[in-house]
Amino acid sequence: QQGRLPSTFKELGTYYNKRQKRRKALVSSFVEPCLLIALGMILARNILGGDLTAIAQSTDVIANLKPIFIQSGIEIGIFGTLAFFIGFAYLNLPVDMKLRSLAHRLWLTFPLPMVNSAGRLQSLATFCHYTQKSITSGLTVHRALSLAAEASNNPNIERRIPVAQEAIESGKMLAASLRESKALPDEAIDYIDVGEEAGRLEERLQDLSRRYEEEANESFERTMKAAVYITRLLVVIMVIVTAMMSVGGLLSDGF
């Protein structure tokens, strides 16, 4: 519809490449937590969950520890196999899935700024990008907003854009219409307003798209680091609790 089919395919190639890199980054970020679970939760649980007093007082400690290590190895193997196949399936999901699209839309609907901010920022970047491309291609602002809202796959934007379109039909400028609909953050609308007044709307929209995409990448990296740290902390806490319970059981038996 924009008359930019070749460049659109080029942009799609870049977009899907970035999405696959994010998937790989997500899977690789959970390698360390999986190792901690395998070594901490499984191995430590089996060792500390056994009768340490009987093992220590036995004449053949190695023989008593051998079944524990065998059981731990089997459990670690099962856990590792499941983790591998889950990661493999995630990396090879179909490009377009209705279930994935629905889950993504629901994810963006919930007010969870510390968790889904990367998705929200990416949808804003997509909206600004498609609006800029459509207007540059000669489409009307009304039609450009429809295409951009659909491309963003953000239900909040899609729900509010009709208000902006009605305002445009009544003769208002793009920034004023978006401000009335509350489809975008105020800082983005202010930026668009300046671009309209200076006659550089397309350039401002392109700048907004780049900025929101950079912020989305930074937010994604922060979220992944936080997820790894939280998982690591939970594993350490569980191992410590298991150890304390085992020691407590030994002390109670001794007294």
Short mmCIF file of C-alpha atoms in Angstrom, two decimals:
data_model
loop_
_atom_site.label_atom_id
_atom_site.label_comp_id
_atom_site.label_asym_id
_atom_site.label_seq_id
_atom_site.Cartn_x
_atom_site.Cartn_y
_atom_site.Cartn_z
CA GLN A 1 0.00 0.00 0.00
CA GLN A 2 2.93 2.35 0.55
CA GLY A 3 4.48 1.50 -2.82
CA ARG A 4 7.68 0.40 -1.06
CA LEU A 5 7.58 -3.38 -1.49
CA PRO A 6 11.35 -4.03 -2.07
CA SER A 7 12.43 -1.96 0.93
CA THR A 8 9.68 -3.55 3.01
CA PHE A 9 11.10 -7.03 2.37
CA LYS A 10 14.54 -5.74 3.36
CA GLU A 11 13.14 -4.33 6.60
CA LEU A 12 11.33 -7.60 7.30
CA GLY A 13 14.60 -9.50 6.93
CA THR A 14 16.24 -7.20 9.46
CA TYR A 15 13.25 -7.46 11.81
CA TYR A 16 13.11 -11.27 11.84
CA ASN A 17 16.88 -11.47 12.24
CA LYS A 18 16.69 -9.25 15.33
CA ARG A 19 13.81 -11.30 16.73
CA GLN A 20 15.78 -14.53 16.32
CA LYS A 21 18.79 -12.94 18.02
CA ARG A 22 16.55 -11.99 20.96
CA ARG A 23 15.33 -15.57 21.19
CA LYS A 24 18.90 -16.86 21.23
CA ALA A 25 19.86 -14.29 23.85
CA LEU A 26 16.90 -15.35 26.00
CA VAL A 27 17.80 -19.04 25.78
CA SER A 28 21.52 -18.47 26.41
CA SER A 29 20.78 -16.26 29.42
CA PHE A 30 19.10 -19.21 31.16
CA VAL A 31 22.01 -21.63 30.64
CA GLU A 32 23.65 -20.57 33.91
CA PRO A 33 20.43 -20.82 35.99
CA CYS A 34 19.84 -24.29 34.54
CA LEU A 35 23.34 -25.35 35.57
CA LEU A 36 22.75 -23.96 39.05
CA ILE A 37 19.50 -25.90 39.31
CA ALA A 38 21.20 -29.08 38.12
CA LEU A 39 24.17 -28.79 40.47
CA GLY A 40 22.46 -27.07 43.38
CA MET A 41 18.87 -28.17 43.56
CA ILE A 42 19.44 -31.75 42.39
CA LEU A 43 22.92 -32.72 43.57
CA ALA A 44 22.83 -30.82 46.87
CA ARG A 45 19.30 -32.01 47.60
CA ASN A 46 20.20 -35.65 47.12
CA ILE A 47 23.37 -35.41 49.21
CA LEU A 48 21.90 -33.31 52.02
CA GLY A 49 18.63 -35.19 51.93
CA GLY A 50 20.34 -38.46 52.74
CA ASP A 51 21.33 -39.84 56.11
CA LEU A 52 24.66 -38.06 56.45
CA THR A 53 25.36 -39.55 59.88
CA ALA A 54 24.99 -43.09 58.61
CA ILE A 55 27.13 -42.32 55.58
CA ALA A 56 29.89 -40.74 57.68
CA GLN A 57 29.94 -43.61 60.18
CA SER A 58 29.88 -46.34 57.56
CA THR A 59 33.01 -48.28 56.72
CA ASP A 60 32.65 -47.64 52.98
CA VAL A 61 31.62 -44.01 52.45
CA ILE A 62 32.22 -44.14 48.70
CA ALA A 63 29.91 -47.12 48.29
CA ASN A 64 27.14 -45.27 50.15
CA LEU A 65 27.65 -42.08 48.11
CA LYS A 66 27.68 -43.92 44.79
CA PRO A 67 23.88 -44.45 44.53
CA ILE A 68 23.34 -40.80 45.47
CA PHE A 69 25.57 -39.62 42.62
CA ILE A 70 23.95 -42.09 40.22
CA GLN A 71 20.49 -40.81 41.14
CA SER A 72 21.69 -37.21 40.83
CA GLY A 73 23.22 -37.95 37.43
CA ILE A 74 19.98 -39.47 36.15
CA GLU A 75 17.93 -36.53 37.41
CA ILE A 76 20.41 -34.01 35.95
CA GLY A 77 20.29 -35.87 32.62
CA ILE A 78 16.48 -35.79 32.54
CA PHE A 79 16.41 -32.12 33.52
CA GLY A 80 19.08 -31.22 30.94
CA THR A 81 17.26 -33.11 28.18
CA LEU A 82 13.97 -31.35 28.95
CA ALA A 83 15.70 -27.95 29.10
CA PHE A 84 17.43 -28.61 25.76
CA PHE A 85 14.22 -29.60 23.97
CA ILE A 86 12.31 -26.64 25.44
CA GLY A 87 15.02 -24.25 24.26
CA PHE A 88 15.18 -25.95 20.84
CA ALA A 89 11.39 -25.76 20.42
CA TYR A 90 11.38 -22.10 21.45
CA LEU A 91 14.08 -21.20 18.93
CA ASN A 92 12.20 -22.99 16.14
CA LEU A 93 8.70 -21.69 16.75
CA PRO A 94 6.82 -20.76 13.57
CA VAL A 95 7.30 -17.18 12.47
CA ASP A 96 3.61 -16.37 12.76
CA MET A 97 1.40 -18.03 15.37
CA LYS A 98 -2.03 -16.87 16.44
CA LEU A 99 -1.35 -18.10 19.96
CA ARG A 100 1.94 -16.18 20.11
CA SER A 101 0.27 -13.02 18.77
CA LEU A 102 -2.54 -13.35 21.32
CA ALA A 103 -0.08 -13.92 24.16
CA HIS A 104 1.95 -10.91 23.03
CA ARG A 105 -1.11 -8.67 22.94
CA LEU A 106 -2.24 -9.82 26.38
CA TRP A 107 1.30 -9.29 27.70
CA LEU A 108 1.30 -5.68 26.52
CA THR A 109 -2.13 -5.05 28.04
CA PHE A 110 -1.07 -5.69 31.62
CA PRO A 111 0.42 -2.68 33.49
CA LEU A 112 3.80 -4.27 34.24
CA PRO A 113 6.36 -1.57 33.38
CA MET A 114 9.28 -3.41 35.01
CA VAL A 115 8.57 -6.60 33.05
CA ASN A 116 7.01 -5.83 29.66
CA SER A 117 8.59 -2.43 29.02
CA ALA A 118 10.72 -3.87 26.20
CA GLY A 119 7.63 -5.03 24.32
CA ARG A 120 5.86 -1.72 24.85
CA LEU A 121 8.86 0.27 23.63
CA GLN A 122 9.24 -1.98 20.59
CA SER A 123 5.58 -1.50 19.68
CA LEU A 124 6.04 2.27 19.92
CA ALA A 125 9.10 2.05 17.68
CA THR A 126 7.13 0.02 15.14
CA PHE A 127 4.22 2.46 15.24
CA CYS A 128 6.46 5.49 14.64
CA HIS A 129 8.38 3.66 11.91
CA TYR A 130 5.30 2.66 9.93
CA THR A 131 3.68 6.06 10.37
CA GLN A 132 6.80 7.72 8.98
CA LYS A 133 7.07 5.30 6.05
CA SER A 134 3.39 5.64 5.16
CA ILE A 135 3.39 9.44 5.24
CA THR A 136 6.63 9.58 3.22
CA SER A 137 5.05 7.26 0.65
CA GLY A 138 2.18 9.67 0.13
CA LEU A 139 -0.58 7.96 2.10
CA THR A 140 -2.98 10.09 4.08
CA VAL A 141 -2.29 10.53 7.78
CA HIS A 142 -5.61 8.80 8.52
CA ARG A 143 -4.54 5.70 6.57
CA ALA A 144 -0.99 5.87 7.91
CA LEU A 145 -2.25 5.68 11.49
CA SER A 146 -4.36 2.62 10.68
CA LEU A 147 -1.45 0.75 9.12
CA ALA A 148 0.94 1.75 11.92
CA ALA A 149 -1.49 0.75 14.68
CA GLU A 150 -2.05 -2.64 13.06
CA ALA A 151 1.70 -3.17 12.63
CA SER A 152 2.41 -2.29 16.27
CA ASN A 153 0.26 -5.23 17.47
CA ASN A 154 -0.39 -3.23 20.62
CA PRO A 155 -4.05 -3.36 21.71
CA ASN A 156 -3.71 -0.11 23.67
CA ILE A 157 -2.59 1.79 20.56
CA GLU A 158 -5.14 0.10 18.31
CA ARG A 159 -7.95 0.95 20.71
CA ARG A 160 -7.04 4.65 20.92
CA ILE A 161 -6.04 5.43 17.33
CA PRO A 162 -9.67 5.81 16.11
CA VAL A 163 -9.98 8.78 18.48
CA ALA A 164 -6.96 10.39 16.81
CA GLN A 165 -8.40 9.68 13.37
CA GLU A 166 -11.66 11.38 14.29
CA ALA A 167 -9.71 14.39 15.52
CA ILE A 168 -7.77 14.52 12.23
CA GLU A 169 -11.03 14.39 10.29
CA SER A 170 -12.23 17.40 12.28
CA GLY A 171 -9.18 19.38 11.13
CA LYS A 172 -6.67 18.92 13.95
CA MET A 173 -2.95 18.32 13.41
CA LEU A 174 -1.33 14.93 14.04
CA ALA A 175 0.26 15.86 17.38
CA ALA A 176 -2.96 17.37 18.74
CA SER A 177 -4.93 14.33 17.58
CA LEU A 178 -2.51 11.88 19.21
CA ARG A 179 -2.54 13.92 22.40
CA GLU A 180 -6.34 13.74 22.49
CA SER A 181 -6.31 9.98 21.99
CA LYS A 182 -3.45 9.38 24.48
CA ALA A 183 -2.10 6.71 22.16
CA LEU A 184 1.54 7.72 22.67
CA PRO A 185 3.59 9.04 25.60
CA ASP A 186 3.56 12.81 26.07
CA GLU A 187 7.28 13.13 25.26
CA ALA A 188 6.73 11.46 21.89
CA ILE A 189 3.78 13.72 21.11
CA ASP A 190 5.84 16.80 22.03
CA TYR A 191 8.55 15.60 19.67
CA ILE A 192 6.00 15.11 16.88
CA ASP A 193 4.53 18.54 17.58
CA VAL A 194 7.93 20.18 17.13
CA GLY A 195 8.44 18.24 13.90
CA GLU A 196 5.10 19.42 12.52
CA GLU A 197 5.83 23.04 13.33
CA ALA A 198 9.29 22.81 11.76
CA GLY A 199 8.04 20.92 8.69
CA ARG A 200 10.19 17.90 9.56
CA LEU A 201 7.55 15.42 10.74
CA GLU A 202 8.94 12.41 8.87
CA GLU A 203 12.42 13.02 10.25
CA ARG A 204 11.10 13.32 13.81
CA LEU A 205 9.10 10.11 13.49
CA GLN A 206 12.18 8.30 12.22
CA ASP A 207 14.21 9.61 15.16
CA LEU A 208 11.52 8.43 17.57
CA SER A 209 11.50 4.99 15.99
CA ARG A 210 15.27 4.61 16.38
CA ARG A 211 15.24 5.91 19.94
CA TYR A 212 12.43 3.62 21.10
CA GLU A 213 14.09 0.62 19.45
CA GLU A 214 17.35 1.35 21.27
CA GLU A 215 15.47 1.73 24.55
CA ALA A 216 13.63 -1.54 23.86
CA ASN A 217 16.94 -3.38 23.37
CA GLU A 218 18.35 -1.90 26.58
CA SER A 219 15.19 -2.80 28.50
CA PHE A 220 15.30 -6.37 27.14
CA GLU A 221 18.90 -6.79 28.31
CA ARG A 222 18.06 -5.42 31.77
CA THR A 223 15.08 -7.76 32.07
CA MET A 224 17.17 -10.79 31.10
CA LYS A 225 19.89 -9.88 33.61
CA ALA A 226 17.29 -9.41 36.34
CA ALA A 227 15.71 -12.78 35.51
CA VAL A 228 19.10 -14.50 35.75
CA TYR A 229 19.94 -12.85 39.07
CA ILE A 230 16.54 -13.67 40.56
CA THR A 231 16.76 -17.30 39.43
CA ARG A 232 20.29 -17.56 40.81
CA LEU A 233 19.18 -16.11 44.14
CA LEU A 234 16.20 -18.47 44.40
CA VAL A 235 18.40 -21.51 43.73
CA VAL A 236 20.92 -20.41 46.38
CA ILE A 237 18.14 -19.81 48.91
CA MET A 238 16.59 -23.22 48.25
CA VAL A 239 19.95 -24.98 48.61
CA ILE A 240 20.62 -23.14 51.90
CA VAL A 241 17.15 -24.02 53.20
CA THR A 242 17.67 -27.67 52.24
CA ALA A 243 21.03 -27.71 54.00
CA MET A 244 19.59 -26.09 57.14
CA MET A 245 16.73 -28.59 57.23
CA SER A 246 19.18 -31.48 56.86
CA VAL A 247 21.43 -30.12 59.61
CA GLY A 248 18.42 -29.47 61.80
CA GLY A 249 17.28 -33.05 61.30
CA LEU A 250 20.71 -34.36 62.28
CA LEU A 251 20.81 -32.22 65.42
CA SER A 252 17.34 -33.28 66.48
CA ASP A 253 18.28 -36.93 66.01
CA GLY A 254 21.47 -36.40 68.02
CA PHE A 255 19.65 -34.82 70.95
#
